[in-house]
Coordinates of C-alpha atoms in Angstrom, one line a residue:
Chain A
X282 CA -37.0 -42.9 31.5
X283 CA -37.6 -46.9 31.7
X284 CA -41.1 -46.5 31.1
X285 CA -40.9 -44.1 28.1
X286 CA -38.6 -45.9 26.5
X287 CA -40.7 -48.5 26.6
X288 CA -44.0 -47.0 25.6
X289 CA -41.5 -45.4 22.6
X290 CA -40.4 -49.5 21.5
X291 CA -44.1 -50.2 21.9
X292 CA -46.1 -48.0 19.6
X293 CA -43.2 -48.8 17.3
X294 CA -44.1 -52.2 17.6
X295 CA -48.0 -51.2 17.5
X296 CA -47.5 -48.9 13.9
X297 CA -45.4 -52.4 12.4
X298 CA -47.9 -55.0 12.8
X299 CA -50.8 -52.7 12.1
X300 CA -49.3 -51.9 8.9
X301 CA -49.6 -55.4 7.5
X302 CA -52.8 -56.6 7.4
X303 CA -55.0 -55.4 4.2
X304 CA -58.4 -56.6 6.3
X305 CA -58.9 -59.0 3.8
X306 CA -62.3 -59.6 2.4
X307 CA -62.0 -63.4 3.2
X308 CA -63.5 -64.2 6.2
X309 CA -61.3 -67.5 6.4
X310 CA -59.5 -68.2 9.9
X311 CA -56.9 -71.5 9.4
X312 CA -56.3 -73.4 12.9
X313 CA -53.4 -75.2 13.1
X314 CA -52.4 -77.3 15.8
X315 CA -50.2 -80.3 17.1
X316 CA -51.7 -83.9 16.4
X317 CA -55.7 -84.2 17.7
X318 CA -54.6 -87.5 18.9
X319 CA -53.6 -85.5 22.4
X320 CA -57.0 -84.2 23.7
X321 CA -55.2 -81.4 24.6
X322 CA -54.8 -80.1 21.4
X323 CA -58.1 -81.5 20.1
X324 CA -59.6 -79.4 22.3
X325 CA -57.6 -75.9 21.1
X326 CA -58.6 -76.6 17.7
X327 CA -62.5 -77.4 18.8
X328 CA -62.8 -74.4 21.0
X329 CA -60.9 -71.9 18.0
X330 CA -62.8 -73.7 15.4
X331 CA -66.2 -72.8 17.7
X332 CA -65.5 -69.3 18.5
X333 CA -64.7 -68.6 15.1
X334 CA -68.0 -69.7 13.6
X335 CA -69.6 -68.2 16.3
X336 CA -67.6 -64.8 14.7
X337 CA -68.9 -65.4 11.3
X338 CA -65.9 -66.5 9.8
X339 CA -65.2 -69.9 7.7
X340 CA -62.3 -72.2 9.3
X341 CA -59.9 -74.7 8.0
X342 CA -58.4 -76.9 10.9
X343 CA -55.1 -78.6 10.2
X344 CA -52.7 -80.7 12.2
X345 CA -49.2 -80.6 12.0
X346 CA -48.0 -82.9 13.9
X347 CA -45.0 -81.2 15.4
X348 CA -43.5 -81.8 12.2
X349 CA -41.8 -78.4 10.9
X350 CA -42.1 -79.4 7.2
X351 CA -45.6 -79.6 7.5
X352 CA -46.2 -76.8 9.8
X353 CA -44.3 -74.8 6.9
X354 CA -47.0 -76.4 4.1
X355 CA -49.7 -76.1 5.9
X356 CA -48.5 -71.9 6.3
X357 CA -48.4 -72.4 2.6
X358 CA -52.1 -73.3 2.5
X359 CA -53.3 -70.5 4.5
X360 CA -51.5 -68.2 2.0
X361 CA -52.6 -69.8 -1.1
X362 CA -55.7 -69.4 0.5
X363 CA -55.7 -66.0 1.6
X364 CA -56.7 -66.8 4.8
X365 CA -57.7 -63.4 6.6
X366 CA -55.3 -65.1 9.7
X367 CA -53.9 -68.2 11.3
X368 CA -54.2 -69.1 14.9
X369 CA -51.5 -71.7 15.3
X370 CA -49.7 -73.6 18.2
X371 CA -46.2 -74.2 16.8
X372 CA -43.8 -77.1 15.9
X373 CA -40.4 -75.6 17.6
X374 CA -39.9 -72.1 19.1
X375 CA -37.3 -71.8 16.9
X376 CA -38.1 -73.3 13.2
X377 CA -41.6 -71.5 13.3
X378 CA -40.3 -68.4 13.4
X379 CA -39.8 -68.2 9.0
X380 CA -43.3 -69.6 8.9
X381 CA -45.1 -67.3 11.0
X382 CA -42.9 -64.2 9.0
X383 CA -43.5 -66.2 5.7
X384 CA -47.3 -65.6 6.9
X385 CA -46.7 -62.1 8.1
X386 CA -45.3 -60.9 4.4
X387 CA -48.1 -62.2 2.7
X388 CA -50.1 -60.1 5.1
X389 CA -51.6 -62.9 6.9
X390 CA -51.9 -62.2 10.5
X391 CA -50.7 -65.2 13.3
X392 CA -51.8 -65.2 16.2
X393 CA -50.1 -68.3 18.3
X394 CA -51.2 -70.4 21.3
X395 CA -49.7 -72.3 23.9
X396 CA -46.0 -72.3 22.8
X397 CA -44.4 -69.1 22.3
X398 CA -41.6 -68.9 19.5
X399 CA -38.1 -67.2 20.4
X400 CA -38.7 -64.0 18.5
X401 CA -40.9 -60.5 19.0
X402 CA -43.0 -59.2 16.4
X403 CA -43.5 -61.3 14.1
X404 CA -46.7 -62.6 15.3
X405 CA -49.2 -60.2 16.7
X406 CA -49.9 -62.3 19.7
X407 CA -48.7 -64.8 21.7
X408 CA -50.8 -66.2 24.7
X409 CA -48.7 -68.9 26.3
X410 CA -49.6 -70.9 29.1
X411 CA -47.0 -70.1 31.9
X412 CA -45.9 -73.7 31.5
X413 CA -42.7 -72.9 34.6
X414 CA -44.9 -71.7 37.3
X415 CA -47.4 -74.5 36.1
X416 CA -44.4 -77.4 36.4
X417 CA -43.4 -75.5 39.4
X418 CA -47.1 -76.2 41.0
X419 CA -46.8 -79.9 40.2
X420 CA -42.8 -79.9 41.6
X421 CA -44.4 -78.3 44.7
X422 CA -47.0 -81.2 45.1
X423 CA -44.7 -84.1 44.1
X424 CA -41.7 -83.0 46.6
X425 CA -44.7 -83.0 49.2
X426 CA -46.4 -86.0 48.2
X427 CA -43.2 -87.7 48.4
X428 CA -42.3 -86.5 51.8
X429 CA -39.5 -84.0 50.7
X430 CA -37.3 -87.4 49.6
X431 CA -36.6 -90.8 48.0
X432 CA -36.2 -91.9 44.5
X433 CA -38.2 -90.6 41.2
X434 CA -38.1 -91.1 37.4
X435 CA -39.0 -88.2 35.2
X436 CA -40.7 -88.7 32.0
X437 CA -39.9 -85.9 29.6
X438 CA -41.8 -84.3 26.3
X439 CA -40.6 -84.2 22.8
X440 CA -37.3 -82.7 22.8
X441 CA -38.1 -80.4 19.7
X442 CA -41.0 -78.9 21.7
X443 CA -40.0 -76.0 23.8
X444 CA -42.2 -76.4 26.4
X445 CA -40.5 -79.9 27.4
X446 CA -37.7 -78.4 28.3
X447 CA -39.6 -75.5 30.3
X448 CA -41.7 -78.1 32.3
X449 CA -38.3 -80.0 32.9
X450 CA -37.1 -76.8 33.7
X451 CA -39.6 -75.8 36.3
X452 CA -40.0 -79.2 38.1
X453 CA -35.9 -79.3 38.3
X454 CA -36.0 -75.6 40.0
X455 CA -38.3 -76.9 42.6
X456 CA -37.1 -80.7 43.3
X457 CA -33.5 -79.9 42.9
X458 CA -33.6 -78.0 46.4
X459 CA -34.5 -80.9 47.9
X460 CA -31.4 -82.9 48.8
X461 CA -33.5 -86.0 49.8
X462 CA -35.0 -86.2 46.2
X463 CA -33.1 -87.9 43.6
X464 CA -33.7 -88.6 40.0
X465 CA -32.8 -92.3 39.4
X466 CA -34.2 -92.2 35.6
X467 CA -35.1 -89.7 33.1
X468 CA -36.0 -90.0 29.6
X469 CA -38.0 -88.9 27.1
X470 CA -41.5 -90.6 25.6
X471 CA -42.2 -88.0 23.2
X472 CA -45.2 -87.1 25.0
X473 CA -47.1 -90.6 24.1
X474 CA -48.9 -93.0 26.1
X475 CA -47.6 -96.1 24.9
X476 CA -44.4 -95.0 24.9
X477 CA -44.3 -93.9 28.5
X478 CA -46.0 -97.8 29.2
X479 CA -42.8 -99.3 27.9
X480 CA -40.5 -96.8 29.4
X481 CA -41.9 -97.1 32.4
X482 CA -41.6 -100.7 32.4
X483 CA -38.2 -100.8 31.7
X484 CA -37.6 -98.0 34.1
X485 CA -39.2 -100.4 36.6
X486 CA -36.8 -103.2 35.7
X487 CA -33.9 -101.2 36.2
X488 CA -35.2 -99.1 39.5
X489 CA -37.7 -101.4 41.6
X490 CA -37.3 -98.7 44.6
X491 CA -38.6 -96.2 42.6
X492 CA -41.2 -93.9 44.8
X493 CA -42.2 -91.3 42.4
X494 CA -43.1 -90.4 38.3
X495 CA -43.4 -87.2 36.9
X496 CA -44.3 -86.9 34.0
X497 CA -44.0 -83.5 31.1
X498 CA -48.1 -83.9 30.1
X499 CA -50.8 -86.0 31.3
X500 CA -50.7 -89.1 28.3
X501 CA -47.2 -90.2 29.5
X502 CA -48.9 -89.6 32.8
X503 CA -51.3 -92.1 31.5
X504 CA -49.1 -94.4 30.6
X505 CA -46.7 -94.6 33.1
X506 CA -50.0 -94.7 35.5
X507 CA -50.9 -98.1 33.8
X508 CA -47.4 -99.5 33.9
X509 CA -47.3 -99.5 37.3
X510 CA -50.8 -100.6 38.1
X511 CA -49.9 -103.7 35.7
X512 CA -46.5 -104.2 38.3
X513 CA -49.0 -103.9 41.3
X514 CA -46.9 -100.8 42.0
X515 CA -49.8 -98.9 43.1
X516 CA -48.5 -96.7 45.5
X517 CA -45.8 -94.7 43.7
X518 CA -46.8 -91.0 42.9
X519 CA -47.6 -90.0 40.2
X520 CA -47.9 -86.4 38.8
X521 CA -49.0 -85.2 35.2
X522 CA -49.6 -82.0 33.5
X523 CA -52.2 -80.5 30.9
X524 CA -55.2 -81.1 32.7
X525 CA -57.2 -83.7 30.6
X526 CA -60.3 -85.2 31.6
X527 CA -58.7 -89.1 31.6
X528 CA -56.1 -87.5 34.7
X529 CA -59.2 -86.2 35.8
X530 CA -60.4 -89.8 36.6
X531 CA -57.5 -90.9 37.8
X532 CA -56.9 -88.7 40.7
X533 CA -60.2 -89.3 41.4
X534 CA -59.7 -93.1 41.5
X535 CA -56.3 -92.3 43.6
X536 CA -53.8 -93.6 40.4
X537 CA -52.8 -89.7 39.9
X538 CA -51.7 -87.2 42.5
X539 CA -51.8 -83.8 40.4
X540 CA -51.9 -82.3 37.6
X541 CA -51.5 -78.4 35.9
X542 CA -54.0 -77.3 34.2
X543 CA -53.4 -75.6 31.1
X544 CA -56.8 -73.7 30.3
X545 CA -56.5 -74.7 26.8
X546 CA -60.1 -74.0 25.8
X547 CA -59.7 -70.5 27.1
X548 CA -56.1 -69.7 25.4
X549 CA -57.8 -70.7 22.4
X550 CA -60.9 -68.5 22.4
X551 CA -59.0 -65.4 23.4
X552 CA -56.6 -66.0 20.2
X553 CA -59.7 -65.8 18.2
X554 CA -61.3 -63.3 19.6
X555 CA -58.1 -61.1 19.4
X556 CA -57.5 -62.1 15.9
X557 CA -61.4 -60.9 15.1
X558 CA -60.6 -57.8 17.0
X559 CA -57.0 -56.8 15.3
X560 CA -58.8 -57.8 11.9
X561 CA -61.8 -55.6 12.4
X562 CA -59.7 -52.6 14.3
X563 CA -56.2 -53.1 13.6
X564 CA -55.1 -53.5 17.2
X565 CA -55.9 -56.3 19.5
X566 CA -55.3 -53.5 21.9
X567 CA -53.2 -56.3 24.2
X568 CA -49.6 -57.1 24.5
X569 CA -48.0 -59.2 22.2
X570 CA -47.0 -61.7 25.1
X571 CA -49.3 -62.7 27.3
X572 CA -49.3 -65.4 30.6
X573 CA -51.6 -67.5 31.4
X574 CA -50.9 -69.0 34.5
X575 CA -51.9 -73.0 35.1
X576 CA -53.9 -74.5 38.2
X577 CA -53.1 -77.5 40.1
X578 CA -55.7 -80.1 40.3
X579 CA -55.4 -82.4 43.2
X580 CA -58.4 -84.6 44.8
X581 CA -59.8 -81.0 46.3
X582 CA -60.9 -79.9 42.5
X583 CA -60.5 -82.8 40.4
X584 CA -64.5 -83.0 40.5
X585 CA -64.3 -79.0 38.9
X586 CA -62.6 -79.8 36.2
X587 CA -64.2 -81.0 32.5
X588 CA -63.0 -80.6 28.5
X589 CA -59.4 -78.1 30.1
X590 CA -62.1 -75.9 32.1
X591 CA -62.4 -75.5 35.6
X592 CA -65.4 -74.6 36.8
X593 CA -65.7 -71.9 39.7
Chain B
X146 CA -26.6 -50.5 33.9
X147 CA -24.1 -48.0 35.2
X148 CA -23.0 -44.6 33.1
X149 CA -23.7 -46.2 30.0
X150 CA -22.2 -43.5 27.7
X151 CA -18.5 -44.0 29.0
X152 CA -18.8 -47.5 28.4
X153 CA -20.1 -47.2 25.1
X154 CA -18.1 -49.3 23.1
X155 CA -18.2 -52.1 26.0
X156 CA -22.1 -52.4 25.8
X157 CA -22.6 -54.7 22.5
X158 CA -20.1 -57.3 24.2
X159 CA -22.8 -57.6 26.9
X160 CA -25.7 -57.1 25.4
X161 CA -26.9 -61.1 24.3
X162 CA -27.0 -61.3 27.9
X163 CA -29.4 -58.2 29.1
X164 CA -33.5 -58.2 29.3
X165 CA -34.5 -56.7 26.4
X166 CA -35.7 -53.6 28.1
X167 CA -32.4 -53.2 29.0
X168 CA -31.2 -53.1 25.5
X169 CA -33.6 -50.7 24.2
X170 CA -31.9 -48.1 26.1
X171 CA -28.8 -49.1 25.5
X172 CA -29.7 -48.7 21.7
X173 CA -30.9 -45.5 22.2
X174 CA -28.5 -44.0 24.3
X175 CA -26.0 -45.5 21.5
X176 CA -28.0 -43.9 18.9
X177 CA -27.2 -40.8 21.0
X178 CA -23.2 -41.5 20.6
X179 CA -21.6 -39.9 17.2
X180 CA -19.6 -42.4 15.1
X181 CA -21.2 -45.6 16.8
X182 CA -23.0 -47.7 14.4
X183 CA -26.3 -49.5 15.9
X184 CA -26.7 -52.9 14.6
X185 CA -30.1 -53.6 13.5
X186 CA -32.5 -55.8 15.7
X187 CA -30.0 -55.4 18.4
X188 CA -31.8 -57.6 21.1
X189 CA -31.8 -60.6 22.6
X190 CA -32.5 -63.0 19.6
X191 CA -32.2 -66.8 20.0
X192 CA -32.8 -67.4 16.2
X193 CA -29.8 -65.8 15.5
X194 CA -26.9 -68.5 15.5
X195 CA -24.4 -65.0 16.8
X196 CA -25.9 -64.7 19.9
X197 CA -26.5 -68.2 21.4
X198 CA -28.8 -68.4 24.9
X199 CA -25.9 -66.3 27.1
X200 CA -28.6 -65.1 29.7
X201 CA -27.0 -65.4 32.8
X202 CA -29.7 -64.7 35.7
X203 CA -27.4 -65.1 38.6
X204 CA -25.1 -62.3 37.2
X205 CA -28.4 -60.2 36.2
X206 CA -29.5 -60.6 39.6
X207 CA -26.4 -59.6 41.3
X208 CA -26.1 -56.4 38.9
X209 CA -29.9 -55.5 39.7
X210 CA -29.7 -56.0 43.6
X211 CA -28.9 -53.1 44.8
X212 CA -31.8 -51.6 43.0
X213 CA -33.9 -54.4 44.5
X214 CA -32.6 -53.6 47.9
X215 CA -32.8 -50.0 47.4
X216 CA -36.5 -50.5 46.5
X217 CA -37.4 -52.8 49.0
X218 CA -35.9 -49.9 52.0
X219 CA -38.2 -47.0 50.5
X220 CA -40.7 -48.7 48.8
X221 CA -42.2 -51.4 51.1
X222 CA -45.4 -50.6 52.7
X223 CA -45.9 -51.9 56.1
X224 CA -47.6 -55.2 56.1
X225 CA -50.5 -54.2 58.5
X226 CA -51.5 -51.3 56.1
X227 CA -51.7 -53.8 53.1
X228 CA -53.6 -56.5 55.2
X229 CA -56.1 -54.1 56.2
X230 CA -56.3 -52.6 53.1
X231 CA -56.7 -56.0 51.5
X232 CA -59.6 -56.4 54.2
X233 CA -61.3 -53.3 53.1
X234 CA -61.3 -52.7 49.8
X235 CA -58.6 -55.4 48.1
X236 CA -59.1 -53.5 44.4
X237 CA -58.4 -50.2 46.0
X238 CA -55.2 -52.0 47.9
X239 CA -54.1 -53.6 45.1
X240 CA -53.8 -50.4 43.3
X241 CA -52.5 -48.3 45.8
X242 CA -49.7 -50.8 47.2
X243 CA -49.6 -54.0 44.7
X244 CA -48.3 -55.1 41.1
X245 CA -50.4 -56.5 39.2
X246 CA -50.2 -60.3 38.2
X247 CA -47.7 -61.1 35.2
X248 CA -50.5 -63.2 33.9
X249 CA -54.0 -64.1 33.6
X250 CA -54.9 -65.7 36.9
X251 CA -52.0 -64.6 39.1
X252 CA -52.2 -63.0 42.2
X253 CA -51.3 -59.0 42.7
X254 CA -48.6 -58.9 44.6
X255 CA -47.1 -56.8 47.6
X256 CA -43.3 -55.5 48.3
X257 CA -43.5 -55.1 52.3
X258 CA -42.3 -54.6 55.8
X259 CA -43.3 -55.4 59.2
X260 CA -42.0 -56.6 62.9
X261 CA -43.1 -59.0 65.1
X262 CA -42.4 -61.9 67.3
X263 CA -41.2 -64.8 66.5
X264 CA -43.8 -67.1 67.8
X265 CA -42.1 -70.7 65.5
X266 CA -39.6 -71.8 63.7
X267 CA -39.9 -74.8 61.7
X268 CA -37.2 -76.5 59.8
X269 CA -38.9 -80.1 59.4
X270 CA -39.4 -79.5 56.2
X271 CA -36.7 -78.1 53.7
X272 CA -39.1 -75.5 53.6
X273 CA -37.9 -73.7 56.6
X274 CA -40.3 -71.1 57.9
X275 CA -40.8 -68.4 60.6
X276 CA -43.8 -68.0 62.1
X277 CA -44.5 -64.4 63.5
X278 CA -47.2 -63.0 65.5
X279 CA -47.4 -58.9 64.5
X280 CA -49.0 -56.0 66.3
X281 CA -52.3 -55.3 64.4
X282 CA -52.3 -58.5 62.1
X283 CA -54.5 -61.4 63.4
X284 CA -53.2 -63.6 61.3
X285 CA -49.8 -65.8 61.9
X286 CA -47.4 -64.3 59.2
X287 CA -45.7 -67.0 58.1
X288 CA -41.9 -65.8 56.5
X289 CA -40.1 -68.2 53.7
X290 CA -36.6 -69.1 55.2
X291 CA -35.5 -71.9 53.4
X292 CA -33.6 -73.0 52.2
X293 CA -36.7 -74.5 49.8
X294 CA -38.7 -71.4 49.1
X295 CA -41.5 -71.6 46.8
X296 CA -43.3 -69.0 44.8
X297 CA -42.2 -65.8 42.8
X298 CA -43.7 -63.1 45.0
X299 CA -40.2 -61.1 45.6
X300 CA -39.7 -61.0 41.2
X301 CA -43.6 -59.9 41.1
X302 CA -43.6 -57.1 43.5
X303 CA -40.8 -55.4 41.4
X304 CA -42.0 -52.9 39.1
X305 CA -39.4 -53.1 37.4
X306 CA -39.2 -56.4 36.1
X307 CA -41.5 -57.3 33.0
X308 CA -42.1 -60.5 31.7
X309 CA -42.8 -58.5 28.3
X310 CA -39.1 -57.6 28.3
X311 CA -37.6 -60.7 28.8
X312 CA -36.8 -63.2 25.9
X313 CA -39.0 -65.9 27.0
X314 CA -40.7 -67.4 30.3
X315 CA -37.0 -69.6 31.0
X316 CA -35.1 -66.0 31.3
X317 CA -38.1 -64.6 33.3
X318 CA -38.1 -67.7 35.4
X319 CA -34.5 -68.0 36.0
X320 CA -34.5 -64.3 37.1
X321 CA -37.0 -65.4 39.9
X322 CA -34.9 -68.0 40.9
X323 CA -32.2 -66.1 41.1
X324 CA -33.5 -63.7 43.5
X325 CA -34.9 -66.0 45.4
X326 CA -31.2 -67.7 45.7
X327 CA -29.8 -64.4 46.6
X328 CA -32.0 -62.9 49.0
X329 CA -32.2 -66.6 51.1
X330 CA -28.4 -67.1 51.0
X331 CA -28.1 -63.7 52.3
X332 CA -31.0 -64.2 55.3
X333 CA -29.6 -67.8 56.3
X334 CA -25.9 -66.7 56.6
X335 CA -25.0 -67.3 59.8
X336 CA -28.0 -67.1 61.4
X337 CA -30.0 -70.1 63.8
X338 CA -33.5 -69.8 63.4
X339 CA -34.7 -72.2 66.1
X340 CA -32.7 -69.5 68.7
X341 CA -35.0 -66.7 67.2
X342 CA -38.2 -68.1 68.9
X343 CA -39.3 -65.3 71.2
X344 CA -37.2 -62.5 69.8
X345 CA -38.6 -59.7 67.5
X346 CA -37.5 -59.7 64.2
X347 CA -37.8 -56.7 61.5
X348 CA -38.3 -57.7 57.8
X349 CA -39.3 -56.8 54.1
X350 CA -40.3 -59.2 51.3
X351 CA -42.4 -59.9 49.0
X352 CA -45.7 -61.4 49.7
X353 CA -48.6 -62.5 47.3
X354 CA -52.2 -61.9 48.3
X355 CA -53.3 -63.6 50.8
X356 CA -56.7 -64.4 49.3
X357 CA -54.5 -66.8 46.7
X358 CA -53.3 -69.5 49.2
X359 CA -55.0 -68.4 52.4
X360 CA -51.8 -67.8 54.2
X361 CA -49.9 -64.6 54.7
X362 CA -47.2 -65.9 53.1
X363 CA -43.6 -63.7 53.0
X364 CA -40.7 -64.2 50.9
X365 CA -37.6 -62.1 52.6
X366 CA -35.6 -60.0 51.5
X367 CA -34.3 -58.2 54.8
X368 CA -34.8 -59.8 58.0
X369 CA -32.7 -58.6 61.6
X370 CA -32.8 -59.4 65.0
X371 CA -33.3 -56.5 66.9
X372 CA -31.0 -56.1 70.1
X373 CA -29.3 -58.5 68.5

C-alpha cells in the first residue's frame, strides 16, 4: 500500500508541475547564484552558463549575494523577462520559497542547486549536494586526524544559509561521540576568508592549546589556514569543505588535512540539462529531490581534483 | 502507524512530526473517514509558522523499530551469499539483495546476516570493532560496535525509508542517527567485547558494498553469543 500510495502522490505531483510551463518561445535560461567572489559558486554559474549555450539557449547570470531582497528582484527580472526558466542556488531555505512560487505562477520553471528550500513542489527540481554525509566525511577525518581527542574551534557558515547549520550538524553527529574531543570556540565568519583570519586570531588569543579547526567551507578554511601559519602554529589540523582548487594546494603543501567535495560543476550541468529536458518534454523524468553525495579529498586524491571535479 | 482509523481524530496532533510518506496515508485513510475534514497541504511544512521543526527522530525510530527488527529477521540475506554475489556479478547482486544508493555516488547497500568467530576486538579507538573470521568469506568482516559508529548503511538498506519522503536531508539524517543510537545501545548493553575473542557470534546489519571502502564493513543490528 506504501508504494502505491506513493506512486498515487507522485503522478499528482508529475500532472502539477507539468501543467505550468507554456514552453515558452524564449530560449532565455537566468542563472542565479550566491556571490562569484567564492569560486565555488563562480564555478556553478560558469558550468550552467556553459551547458546552456552549448543547449542553444541565451543566459543571464546574476548574483544575489545571499541577500533575499535581491534574490526576490532578480526573480523579478527573469519574469519581466520571460525567461523560459531559472536555475538558481537560493538565499535561505526558507525566504526563497515565495520567489521560486512567484516564478512558478508566471510559469517560469526553477530548477535549484546546491541548497534545497523547505518546501515540495514548487520547484521542479532540486539537486542538493548531501552536505551531512559530506560534513560527516570531514568529522570522520578530523576526529582521526586528531587522535579521537583534544581541543578544536569550529568555524561556522552564514547563519541565514541552511546548509551552515547542516554542516554544523553533521560534523557535531560525528565529533560529539567522541568524549575526548571538545569544542573550546565556535563562531561564525560568514563563510569569508578574512573574517575567518581575524577570528582565528582572536580564537588563538583566547585558546593557545588549541589542536584542531574545522571549518563550514573551504575560504574560512583559508583563512583560518593563514592565521595560524602567521602564529607559527603549523601543526594544528585543519579541515575545510567545498572542494576548491586553493584547498587543493594546501593539502598538498600539508596546511590542510581534508576537505568535501561538493561536485559543483556537475550539480550544475545536470540542472541545465533537466531544465532543457522538462522544457522540451514536460518531464525531467527524475525526482524532484535528488542527493548528490560529496568526496573527501585528503593527500591520496588531492592531485585528482581541479575547477570542483575529480578526476577518475 | 498502528490502526490508523480508530485513532482518527488523534492523527493531525501528530502529524508535524511524521515523514511525509507517512502522512500521505494518513490523509488518505482520513479522506476515507465521513465527517473528518482534511486540511489542505497537510504535510510536514517548515514555512508554515503552525507547524514549527517538531521532527523527533529518536521517537520515529523507536515507533519504526519493530518494523526494522522485523525486517532485519526475514529479510537479511546471509552475508556469504551477498559477498559472492558481489564477486560475480555485483549489478546482478545489487539487484537481487541491495538498495540502491539515496544519491548520486553512494554505495548500494546490503541488510544481512552471518556467523563467525570472533577472531578481535578492538576498543582503542571509540570506534569499537569486532573482527570476525566467517565460514566461506576470505575476508575479515569487520562489525561496528561502538560506541562511535560511522556510516548510514543500517538507514540505507531499509526499503522503507526514502530520502524523497522526508522534509529535508536534517530529518533524513537524524533518522540515521537514530538508528544507529538504537541498534548500538541495544548490542553494547551489558555485553564485554574483549571476553568474546574466540566465541562465535550470530549477527545481522547493514553493510555497504564493500567495493566503497574496501572493507567488509557491518553496522549491527542483532548480534548473540551463541552457548552463551
Amino acid at each position: 500500500m506504501y508504494n502505491k500510495m506513493k506512486f498515487a502522490a507522485f503522478a499528482l505531483g508529475i500532472a502539477c508541475v507539468g501543467a505550468s510551463p507554456a514552453l515558452a518561445a524564449n530560449k532565455l535560461i537566468v542563472v542565479i547564484t550566491p556571490s562569484h567572489d567564492n569560486p565555488f559558486f563562480a564555478t556553478e554559474a560558469d558550468a550552467a552558463t556553459a551547458k546552456a549555450k552549448a543547449l542553444g539557449y541565451d543566459v543571464l547570470s546574476l548574483a544575489h549575494d545571499d541577500d533575499a531582497d535581491k534574490q526576490n528582484q532578480e526573480i523579478d527580472t527573469a519574469i519581466a523577462r520571460k525567461a523560459a526558466a531559472i536555475i538558481l542556488d537560493n538565499a535561505g531555505a526558507d525566504v526563497s520559497v515565495a520567489a521560486v512560487a512567484k516564478a512558478k505562477a508566471a510559469g517560469i520553471p526553477s530548477f535549484l542547486i546546491d541548497r534545497e528550500i523547505n518546501k515540495s513542489g514548487v520547484a521542479v527540481t532540486q539537486i542538493v549536494s548531501n552536505n551531512y554525509q559530506g560534513a560527516t566525511l570531514g568529522g570522520q577525518k578530523f576526529a582521526e586526524a586528531m587522535g579521537e581527542s583534544g581541543e578544536y574551534a569550529e568555524l561556522t557558515g552564514k547563519p541565514s544559509d541552511t546548509n551552515a547549520g547542516v554542516r554544523s550538524k553533521g560534523y557535531h553527529d560525528v565529533l560529539d561521540q567522541f568524549s575526548g574531543l571538545k569544542m573550546v570556540a565556535q563562531q561564525s565568519a560568514d563563510w569569508s576568508q578574512t573574517e575567518a583570519y581575524s577570528k582565528m586570531e582572536s580564537i588563538l588569543q583566547a585558546q593557545p592549546n588549541i589542536k584542531g579547526v574545522i571549518a563550514g567551507n573551504d575560504t574560512m578554511a583559508m583563512g583560518a589556514s593563514a592565521a595560524l601559519q602567521a602564529a607559527g602554529k603549523k601543526s594544528v589540523i585543519v579541515v575545510g569543505f567545498d572542494g576548491s582548487n586553493d584547498v587543493r594546494d594546501a593539502i598538498e603543501q600539508g596546511k590542510i588535512v581534508a576537505t568535501s567535495l561538493q561536485p559543483a560543476f556537475e550539480i550544475a550541468q545536470m540542472a541545465v540539462a533537466e531544465a532543457d529536458q522538462f522544457l522540451k518534454t514536460g518531464s525531467t523524468g527524475k525526482p524532484e529531490k535528488q542527493l548528490i553525495n560529496c568526496v573527501l579529498i585528503t593527500k591520496a586524491n588531492a592531485d585528482k581534483l581541479n575547477n570542483f571535479t575529480l578526476s577518475p | 502507524m498502528r490502526n490508523p482509523t480508530s485513532h482518527g481524530m488523534r492523527i493531525s496532533a501528530h502529524a508535524a512530526s511524521l515523514p511525509r510518506r507517512d502522512m500521505l496515508i494518513m490523509g488518505s485513510l482520513l479522506a476515507l473517514l465521513p465527517g473528518c475534514k482534511i486540511v489542505r497541504n497537510g504535510v510536514a511544512d517548515k514555512t508554515d509558522p503552525q507547524k514549527p521543526d517538531t521532527f523527533d527522530a529518536n521517537a520515529y525510530v523507536d515507533s519504526l523499530w519493530p518494523k526494522v527488527s522485523t525486517f532485519f529477521q526475514a529479510q537479511a540475506h546471509d552475508l556469504s551469499t551477498v559477498l559472492a554475489g558481489l564477486a560475480k556479478d555485483a549489478d546482478a547482486a545489487d539487484k537481487a539483495y541491495g538498495q540502491p544508493p539515496a544519491a548520486d555516488g553512494g554505495a548500494w547497500t546490503f541488510a544481512v546476516k552471518g556467523q563467525g568467530r570472533v577472531t578481535q576486538s578492538d576498543s582503542k579507538s571509540a570506534r569499537g570493532t569486532l573482527t570476525l573470521a566467517l565460514p566461506n568469506v576470505s575476508s575479515p568482516v569487520i562489525l561496528q560496535v561502538g560506541p562511535v559508529v560511522f556510516g548510514s548503511a543500517i538507514r540505507d538498506c531499509l526499503p522503507f525509508l526514502d530520502f524523497a519522503t522526508f522534509v529535508n536531508q536534517i530529518e533524513y539524517a537524524e533518522v540515521s542517527h537514530a538508528l544507529n543510537a538504537k541498534a548500538i545501545a541495544d548490542i553494547r548493553h551489558g555485553v564485554d567485547f574483549g571476553a568474546l575473542v574466540g566465541k562465535t557470534v550470530t549477527f545481522s546489519g547493514g553493510m555497504a558494498d564493500p567495493a566503497a571502502s574496501g572493507e567488509t564493513d557491518v553496522t549491527p543490528v542483532t548480534l548473540v553469543v551463541s552457548g552463551a
